[in-house]
Short mmCIF file of N, CA and C in Angstrom, two decimals:
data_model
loop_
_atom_site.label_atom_id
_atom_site.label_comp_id
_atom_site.label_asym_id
_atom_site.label_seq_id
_atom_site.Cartn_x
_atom_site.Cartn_y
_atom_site.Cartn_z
N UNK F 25 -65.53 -17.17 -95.99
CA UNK F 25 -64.28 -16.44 -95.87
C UNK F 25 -63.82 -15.82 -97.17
N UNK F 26 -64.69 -16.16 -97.91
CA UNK F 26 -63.58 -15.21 -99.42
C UNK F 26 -65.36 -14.82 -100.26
N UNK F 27 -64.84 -13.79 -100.97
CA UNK F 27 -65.87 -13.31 -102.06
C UNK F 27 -65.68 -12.45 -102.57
N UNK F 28 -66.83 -12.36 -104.17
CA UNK F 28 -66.46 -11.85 -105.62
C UNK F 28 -66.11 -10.48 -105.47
N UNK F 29 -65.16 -9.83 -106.00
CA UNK F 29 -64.50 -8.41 -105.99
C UNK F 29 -64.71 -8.31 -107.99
N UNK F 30 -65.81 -7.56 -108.07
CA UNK F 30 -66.09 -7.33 -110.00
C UNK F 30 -65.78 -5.90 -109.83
N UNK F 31 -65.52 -5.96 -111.32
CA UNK F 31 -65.25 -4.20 -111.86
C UNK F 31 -65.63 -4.13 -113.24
N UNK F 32 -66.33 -3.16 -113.56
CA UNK F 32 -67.08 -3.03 -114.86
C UNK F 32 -65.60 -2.74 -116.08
N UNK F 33 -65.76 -3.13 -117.24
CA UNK F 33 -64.35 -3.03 -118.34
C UNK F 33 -64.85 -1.86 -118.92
N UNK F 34 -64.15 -1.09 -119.12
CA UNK F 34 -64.12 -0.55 -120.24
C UNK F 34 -64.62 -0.83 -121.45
N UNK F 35 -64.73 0.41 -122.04
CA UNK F 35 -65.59 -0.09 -123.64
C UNK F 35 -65.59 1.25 -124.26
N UNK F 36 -64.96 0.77 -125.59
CA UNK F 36 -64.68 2.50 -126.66
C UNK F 36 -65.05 3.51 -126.37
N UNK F 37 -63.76 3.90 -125.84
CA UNK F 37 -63.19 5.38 -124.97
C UNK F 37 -61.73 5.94 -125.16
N UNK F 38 -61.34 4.87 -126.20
CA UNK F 38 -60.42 5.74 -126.61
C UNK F 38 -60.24 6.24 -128.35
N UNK F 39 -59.18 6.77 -129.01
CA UNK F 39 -59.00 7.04 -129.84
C UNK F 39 -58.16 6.11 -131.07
N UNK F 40 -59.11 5.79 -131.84
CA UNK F 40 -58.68 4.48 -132.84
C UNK F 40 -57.48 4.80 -134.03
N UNK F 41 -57.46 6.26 -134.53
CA UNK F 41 -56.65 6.83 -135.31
C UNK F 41 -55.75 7.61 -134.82
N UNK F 42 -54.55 7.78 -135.83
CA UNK F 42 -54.04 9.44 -135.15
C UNK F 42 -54.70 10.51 -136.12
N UNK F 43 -54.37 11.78 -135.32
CA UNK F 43 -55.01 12.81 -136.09
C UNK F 43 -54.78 13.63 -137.12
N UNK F 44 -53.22 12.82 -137.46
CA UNK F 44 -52.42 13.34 -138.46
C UNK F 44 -52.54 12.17 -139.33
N UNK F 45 -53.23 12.71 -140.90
CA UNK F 45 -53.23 11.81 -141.84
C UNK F 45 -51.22 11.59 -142.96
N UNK F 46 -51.34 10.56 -142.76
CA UNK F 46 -50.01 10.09 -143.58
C UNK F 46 -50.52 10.51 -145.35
N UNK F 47 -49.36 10.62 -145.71
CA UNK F 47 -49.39 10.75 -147.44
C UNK F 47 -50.37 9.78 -147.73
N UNK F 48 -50.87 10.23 -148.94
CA UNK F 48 -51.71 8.99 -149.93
C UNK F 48 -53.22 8.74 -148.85
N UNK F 49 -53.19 9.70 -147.93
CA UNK F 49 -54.74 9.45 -147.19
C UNK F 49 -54.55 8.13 -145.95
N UNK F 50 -53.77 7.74 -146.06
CA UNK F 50 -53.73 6.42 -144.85
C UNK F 50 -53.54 7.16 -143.49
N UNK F 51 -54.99 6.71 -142.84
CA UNK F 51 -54.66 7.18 -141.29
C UNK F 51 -53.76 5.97 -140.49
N UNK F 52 -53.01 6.15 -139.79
CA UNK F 52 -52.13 5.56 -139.25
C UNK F 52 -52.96 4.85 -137.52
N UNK F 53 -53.03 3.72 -137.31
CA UNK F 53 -53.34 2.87 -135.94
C UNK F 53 -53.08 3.58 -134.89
N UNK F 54 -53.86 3.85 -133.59
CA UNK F 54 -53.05 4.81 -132.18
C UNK F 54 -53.22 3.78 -131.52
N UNK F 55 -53.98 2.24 -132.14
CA UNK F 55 -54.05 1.54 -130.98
C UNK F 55 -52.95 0.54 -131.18
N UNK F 56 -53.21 -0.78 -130.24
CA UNK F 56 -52.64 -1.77 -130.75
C UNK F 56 -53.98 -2.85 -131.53
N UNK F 57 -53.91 -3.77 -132.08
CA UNK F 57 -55.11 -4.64 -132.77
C UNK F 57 -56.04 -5.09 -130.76
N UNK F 58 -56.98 -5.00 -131.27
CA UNK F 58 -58.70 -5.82 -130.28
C UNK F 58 -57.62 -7.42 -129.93
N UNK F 59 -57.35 -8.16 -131.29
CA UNK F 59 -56.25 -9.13 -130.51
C UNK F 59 -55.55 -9.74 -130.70
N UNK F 60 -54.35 -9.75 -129.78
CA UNK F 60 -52.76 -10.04 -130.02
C UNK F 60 -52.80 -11.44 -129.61
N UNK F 61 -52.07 -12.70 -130.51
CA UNK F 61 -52.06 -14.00 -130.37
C UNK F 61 -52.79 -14.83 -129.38
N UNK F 62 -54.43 -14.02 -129.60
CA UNK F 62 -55.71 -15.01 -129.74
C UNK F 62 -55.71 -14.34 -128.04
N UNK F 63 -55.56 -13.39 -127.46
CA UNK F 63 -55.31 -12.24 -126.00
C UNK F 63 -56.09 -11.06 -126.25
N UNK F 64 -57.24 -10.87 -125.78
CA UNK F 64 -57.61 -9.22 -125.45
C UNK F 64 -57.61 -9.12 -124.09
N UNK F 65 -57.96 -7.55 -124.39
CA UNK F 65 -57.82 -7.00 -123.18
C UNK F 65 -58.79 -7.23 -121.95
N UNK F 66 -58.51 -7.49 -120.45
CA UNK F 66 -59.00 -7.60 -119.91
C UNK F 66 -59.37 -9.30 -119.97
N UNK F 67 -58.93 -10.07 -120.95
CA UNK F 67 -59.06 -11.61 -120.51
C UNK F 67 -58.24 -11.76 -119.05
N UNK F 68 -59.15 -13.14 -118.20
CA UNK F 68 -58.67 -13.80 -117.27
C UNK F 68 -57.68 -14.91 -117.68
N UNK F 69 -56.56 -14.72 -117.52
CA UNK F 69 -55.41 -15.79 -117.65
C UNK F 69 -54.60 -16.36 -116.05
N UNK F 70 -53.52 -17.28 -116.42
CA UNK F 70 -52.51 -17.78 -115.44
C UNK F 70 -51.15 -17.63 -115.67
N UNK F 71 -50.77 -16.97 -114.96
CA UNK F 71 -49.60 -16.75 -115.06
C UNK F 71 -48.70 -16.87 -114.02
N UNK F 72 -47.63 -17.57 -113.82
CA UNK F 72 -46.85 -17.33 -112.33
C UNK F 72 -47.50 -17.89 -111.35
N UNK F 73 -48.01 -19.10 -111.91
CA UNK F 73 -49.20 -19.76 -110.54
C UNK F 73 -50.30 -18.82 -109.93
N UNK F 74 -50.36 -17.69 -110.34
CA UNK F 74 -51.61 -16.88 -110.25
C UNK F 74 -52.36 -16.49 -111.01
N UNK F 75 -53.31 -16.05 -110.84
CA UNK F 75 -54.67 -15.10 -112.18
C UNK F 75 -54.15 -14.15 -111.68
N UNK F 76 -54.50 -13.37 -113.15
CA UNK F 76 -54.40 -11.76 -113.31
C UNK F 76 -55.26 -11.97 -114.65
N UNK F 77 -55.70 -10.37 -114.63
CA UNK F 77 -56.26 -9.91 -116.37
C UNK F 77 -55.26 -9.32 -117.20
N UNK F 78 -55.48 -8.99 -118.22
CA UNK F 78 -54.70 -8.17 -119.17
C UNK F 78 -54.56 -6.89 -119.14
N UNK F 79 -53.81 -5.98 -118.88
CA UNK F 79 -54.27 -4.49 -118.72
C UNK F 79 -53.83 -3.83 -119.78
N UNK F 80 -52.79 -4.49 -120.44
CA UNK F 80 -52.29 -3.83 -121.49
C UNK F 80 -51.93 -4.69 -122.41
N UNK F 81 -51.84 -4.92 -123.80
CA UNK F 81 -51.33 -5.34 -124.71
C UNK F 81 -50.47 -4.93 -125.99
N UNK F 82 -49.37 -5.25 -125.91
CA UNK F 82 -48.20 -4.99 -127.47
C UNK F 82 -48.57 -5.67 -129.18
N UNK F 83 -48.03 -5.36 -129.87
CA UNK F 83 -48.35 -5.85 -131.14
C UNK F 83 -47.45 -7.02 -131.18
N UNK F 84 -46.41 -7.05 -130.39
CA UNK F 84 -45.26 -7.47 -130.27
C UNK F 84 -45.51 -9.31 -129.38
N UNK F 85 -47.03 -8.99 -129.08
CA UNK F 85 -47.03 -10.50 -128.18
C UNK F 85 -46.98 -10.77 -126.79
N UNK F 86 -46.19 -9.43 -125.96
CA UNK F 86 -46.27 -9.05 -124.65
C UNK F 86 -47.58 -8.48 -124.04
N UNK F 87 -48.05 -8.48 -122.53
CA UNK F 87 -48.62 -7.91 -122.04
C UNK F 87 -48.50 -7.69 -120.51
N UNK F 88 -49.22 -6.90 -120.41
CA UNK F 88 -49.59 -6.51 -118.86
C UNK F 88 -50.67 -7.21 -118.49
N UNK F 89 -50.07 -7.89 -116.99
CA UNK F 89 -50.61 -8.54 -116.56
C UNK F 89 -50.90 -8.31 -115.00
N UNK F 90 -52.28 -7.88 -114.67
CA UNK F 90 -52.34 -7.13 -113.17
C UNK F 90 -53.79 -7.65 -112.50
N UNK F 91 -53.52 -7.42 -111.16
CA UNK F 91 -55.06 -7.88 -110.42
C UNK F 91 -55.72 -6.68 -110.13
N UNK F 92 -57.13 -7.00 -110.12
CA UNK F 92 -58.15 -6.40 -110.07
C UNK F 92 -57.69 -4.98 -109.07
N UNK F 93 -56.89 -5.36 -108.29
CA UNK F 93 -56.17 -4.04 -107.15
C UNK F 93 -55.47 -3.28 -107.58
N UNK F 94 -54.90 -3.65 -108.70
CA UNK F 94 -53.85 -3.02 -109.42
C UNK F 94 -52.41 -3.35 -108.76
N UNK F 95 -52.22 -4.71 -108.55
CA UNK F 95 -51.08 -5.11 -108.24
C UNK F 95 -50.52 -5.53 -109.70
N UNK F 96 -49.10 -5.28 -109.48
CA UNK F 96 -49.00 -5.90 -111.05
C UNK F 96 -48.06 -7.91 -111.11
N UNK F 97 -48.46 -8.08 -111.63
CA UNK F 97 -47.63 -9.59 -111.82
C UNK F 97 -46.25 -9.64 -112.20
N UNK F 98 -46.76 -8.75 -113.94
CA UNK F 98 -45.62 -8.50 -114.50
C UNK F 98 -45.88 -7.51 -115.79
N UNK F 99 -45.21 -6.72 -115.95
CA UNK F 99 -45.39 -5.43 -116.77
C UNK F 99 -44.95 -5.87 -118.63
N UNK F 100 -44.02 -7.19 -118.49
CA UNK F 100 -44.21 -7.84 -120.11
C UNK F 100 -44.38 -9.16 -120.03
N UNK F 101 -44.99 -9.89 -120.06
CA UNK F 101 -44.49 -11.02 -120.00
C UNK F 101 -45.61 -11.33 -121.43
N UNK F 102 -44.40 -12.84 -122.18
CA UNK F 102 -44.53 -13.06 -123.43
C UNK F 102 -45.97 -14.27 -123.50
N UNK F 103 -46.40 -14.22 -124.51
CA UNK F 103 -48.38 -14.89 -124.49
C UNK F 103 -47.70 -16.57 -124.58
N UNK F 104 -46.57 -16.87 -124.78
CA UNK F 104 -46.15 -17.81 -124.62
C UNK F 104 -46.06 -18.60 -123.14
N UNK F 105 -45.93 -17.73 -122.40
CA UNK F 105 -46.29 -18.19 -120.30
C UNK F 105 -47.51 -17.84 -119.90
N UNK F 106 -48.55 -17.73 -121.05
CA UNK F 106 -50.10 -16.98 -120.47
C UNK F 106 -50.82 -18.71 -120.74
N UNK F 107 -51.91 -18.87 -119.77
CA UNK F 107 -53.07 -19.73 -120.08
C UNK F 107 -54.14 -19.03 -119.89
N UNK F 108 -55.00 -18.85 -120.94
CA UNK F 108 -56.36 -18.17 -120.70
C UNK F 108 -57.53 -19.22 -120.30
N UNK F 109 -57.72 -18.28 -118.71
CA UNK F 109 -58.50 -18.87 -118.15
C UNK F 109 -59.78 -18.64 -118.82
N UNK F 110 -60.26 -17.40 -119.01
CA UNK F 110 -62.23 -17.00 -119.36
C UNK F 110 -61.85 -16.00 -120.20
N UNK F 111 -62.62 -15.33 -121.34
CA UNK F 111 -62.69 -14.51 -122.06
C UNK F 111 -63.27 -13.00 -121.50
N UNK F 112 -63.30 -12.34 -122.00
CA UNK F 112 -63.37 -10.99 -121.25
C UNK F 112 -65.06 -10.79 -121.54
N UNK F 113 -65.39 -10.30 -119.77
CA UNK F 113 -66.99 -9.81 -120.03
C UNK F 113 -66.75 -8.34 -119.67
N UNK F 114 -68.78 -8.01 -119.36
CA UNK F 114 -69.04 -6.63 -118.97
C UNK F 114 -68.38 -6.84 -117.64
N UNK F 115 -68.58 -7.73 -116.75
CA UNK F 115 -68.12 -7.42 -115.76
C UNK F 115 -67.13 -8.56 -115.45
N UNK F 116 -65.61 -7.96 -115.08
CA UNK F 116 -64.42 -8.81 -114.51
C UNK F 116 -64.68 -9.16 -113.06
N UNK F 117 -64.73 -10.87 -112.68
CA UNK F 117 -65.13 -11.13 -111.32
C UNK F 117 -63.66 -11.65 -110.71
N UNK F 118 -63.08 -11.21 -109.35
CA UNK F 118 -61.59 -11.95 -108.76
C UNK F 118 -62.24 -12.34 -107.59
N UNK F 119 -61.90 -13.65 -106.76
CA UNK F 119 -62.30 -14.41 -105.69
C UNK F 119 -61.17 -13.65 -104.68
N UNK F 120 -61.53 -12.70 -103.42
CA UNK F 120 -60.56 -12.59 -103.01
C UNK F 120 -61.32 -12.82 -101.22
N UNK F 121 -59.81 -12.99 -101.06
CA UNK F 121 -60.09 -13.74 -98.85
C UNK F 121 -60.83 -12.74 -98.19
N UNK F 122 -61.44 -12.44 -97.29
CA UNK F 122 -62.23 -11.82 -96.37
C UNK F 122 -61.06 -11.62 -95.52
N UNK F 123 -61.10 -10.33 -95.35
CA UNK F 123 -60.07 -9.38 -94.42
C UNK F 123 -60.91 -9.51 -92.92
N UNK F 124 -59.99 -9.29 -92.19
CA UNK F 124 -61.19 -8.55 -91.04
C UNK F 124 -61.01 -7.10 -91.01
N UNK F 125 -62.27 -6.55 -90.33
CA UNK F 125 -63.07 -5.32 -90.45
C UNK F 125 -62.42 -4.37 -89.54
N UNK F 126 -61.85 -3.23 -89.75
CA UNK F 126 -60.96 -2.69 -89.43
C UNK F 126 -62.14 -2.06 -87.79
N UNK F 127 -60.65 -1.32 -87.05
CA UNK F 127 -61.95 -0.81 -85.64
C UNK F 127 -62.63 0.36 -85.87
N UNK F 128 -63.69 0.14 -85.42
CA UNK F 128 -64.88 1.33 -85.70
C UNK F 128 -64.33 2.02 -84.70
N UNK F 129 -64.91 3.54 -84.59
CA UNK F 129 -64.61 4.53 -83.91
C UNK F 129 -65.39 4.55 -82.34
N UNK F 130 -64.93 4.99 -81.94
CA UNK F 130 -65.54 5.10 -80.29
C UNK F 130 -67.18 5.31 -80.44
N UNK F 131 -68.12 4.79 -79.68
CA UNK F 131 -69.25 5.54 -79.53
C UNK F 131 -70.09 4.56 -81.03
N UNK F 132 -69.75 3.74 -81.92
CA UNK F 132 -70.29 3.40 -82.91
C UNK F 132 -70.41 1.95 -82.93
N UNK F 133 -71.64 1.73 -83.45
CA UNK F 133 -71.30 -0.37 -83.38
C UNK F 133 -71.74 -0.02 -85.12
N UNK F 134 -72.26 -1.71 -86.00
CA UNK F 134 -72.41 -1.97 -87.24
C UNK F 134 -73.75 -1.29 -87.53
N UNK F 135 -74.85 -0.87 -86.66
CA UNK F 135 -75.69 -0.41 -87.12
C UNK F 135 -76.13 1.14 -87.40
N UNK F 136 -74.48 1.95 -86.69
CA UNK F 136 -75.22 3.38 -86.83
C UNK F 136 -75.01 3.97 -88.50
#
């Protein structure tokens, strides 16, 4: 009755600098840091009696916290209510229930 729902992560695709250099040559951060109080992105945690991954992270200690569907949990919540379940791979795996199979169309069974 239930099984693995994976989705491949992301991986450097975005832009690490801005494109405007500051005085004295210092390019300025566009991101936030790889990781915020021992949290990257896309780790499996607990939160709210449920798993979710990370979708987003602050410098600030907050994150986004959402399921593989893109439901969200909660849009800040502080790394202080997070337990990290698994560290982040190539591929994110969620255990989810077996639906039943919606009705096929007239004239069709599982094999056409």
């Amino acid at each position: 009755g239930e099984f693995f729902f994976q989705k491949q992560t992301r991986r450097n695709n975005r832009q690490i600098h801005k494109l405007s250099i500051l005085k004295g040559g210092i390019r300025k951060r566009n991101q936030a840091p790889f990781e915020v109080k021992g949290f990257r992105l896309f780790d499996k945690v607990a939160c709210k009696g449920e798993e979710g991954f990370i979708f987003g992270r602050r410098s600030s200690g907050f994150f986004d916290v959402r399921k593989l569907d893109g439901t969200r949990i909660s849009a800040g919540l502080s790394c202080k209510k997070l337990h990290l379940l698994e560290k982040r791979q190539t591929y994110i795996k969620e255990i989810r229930k077996e639906e039943a199979l919606p009705p096929l169309p007239d004239g069709r069974d599982l094999r056409a």
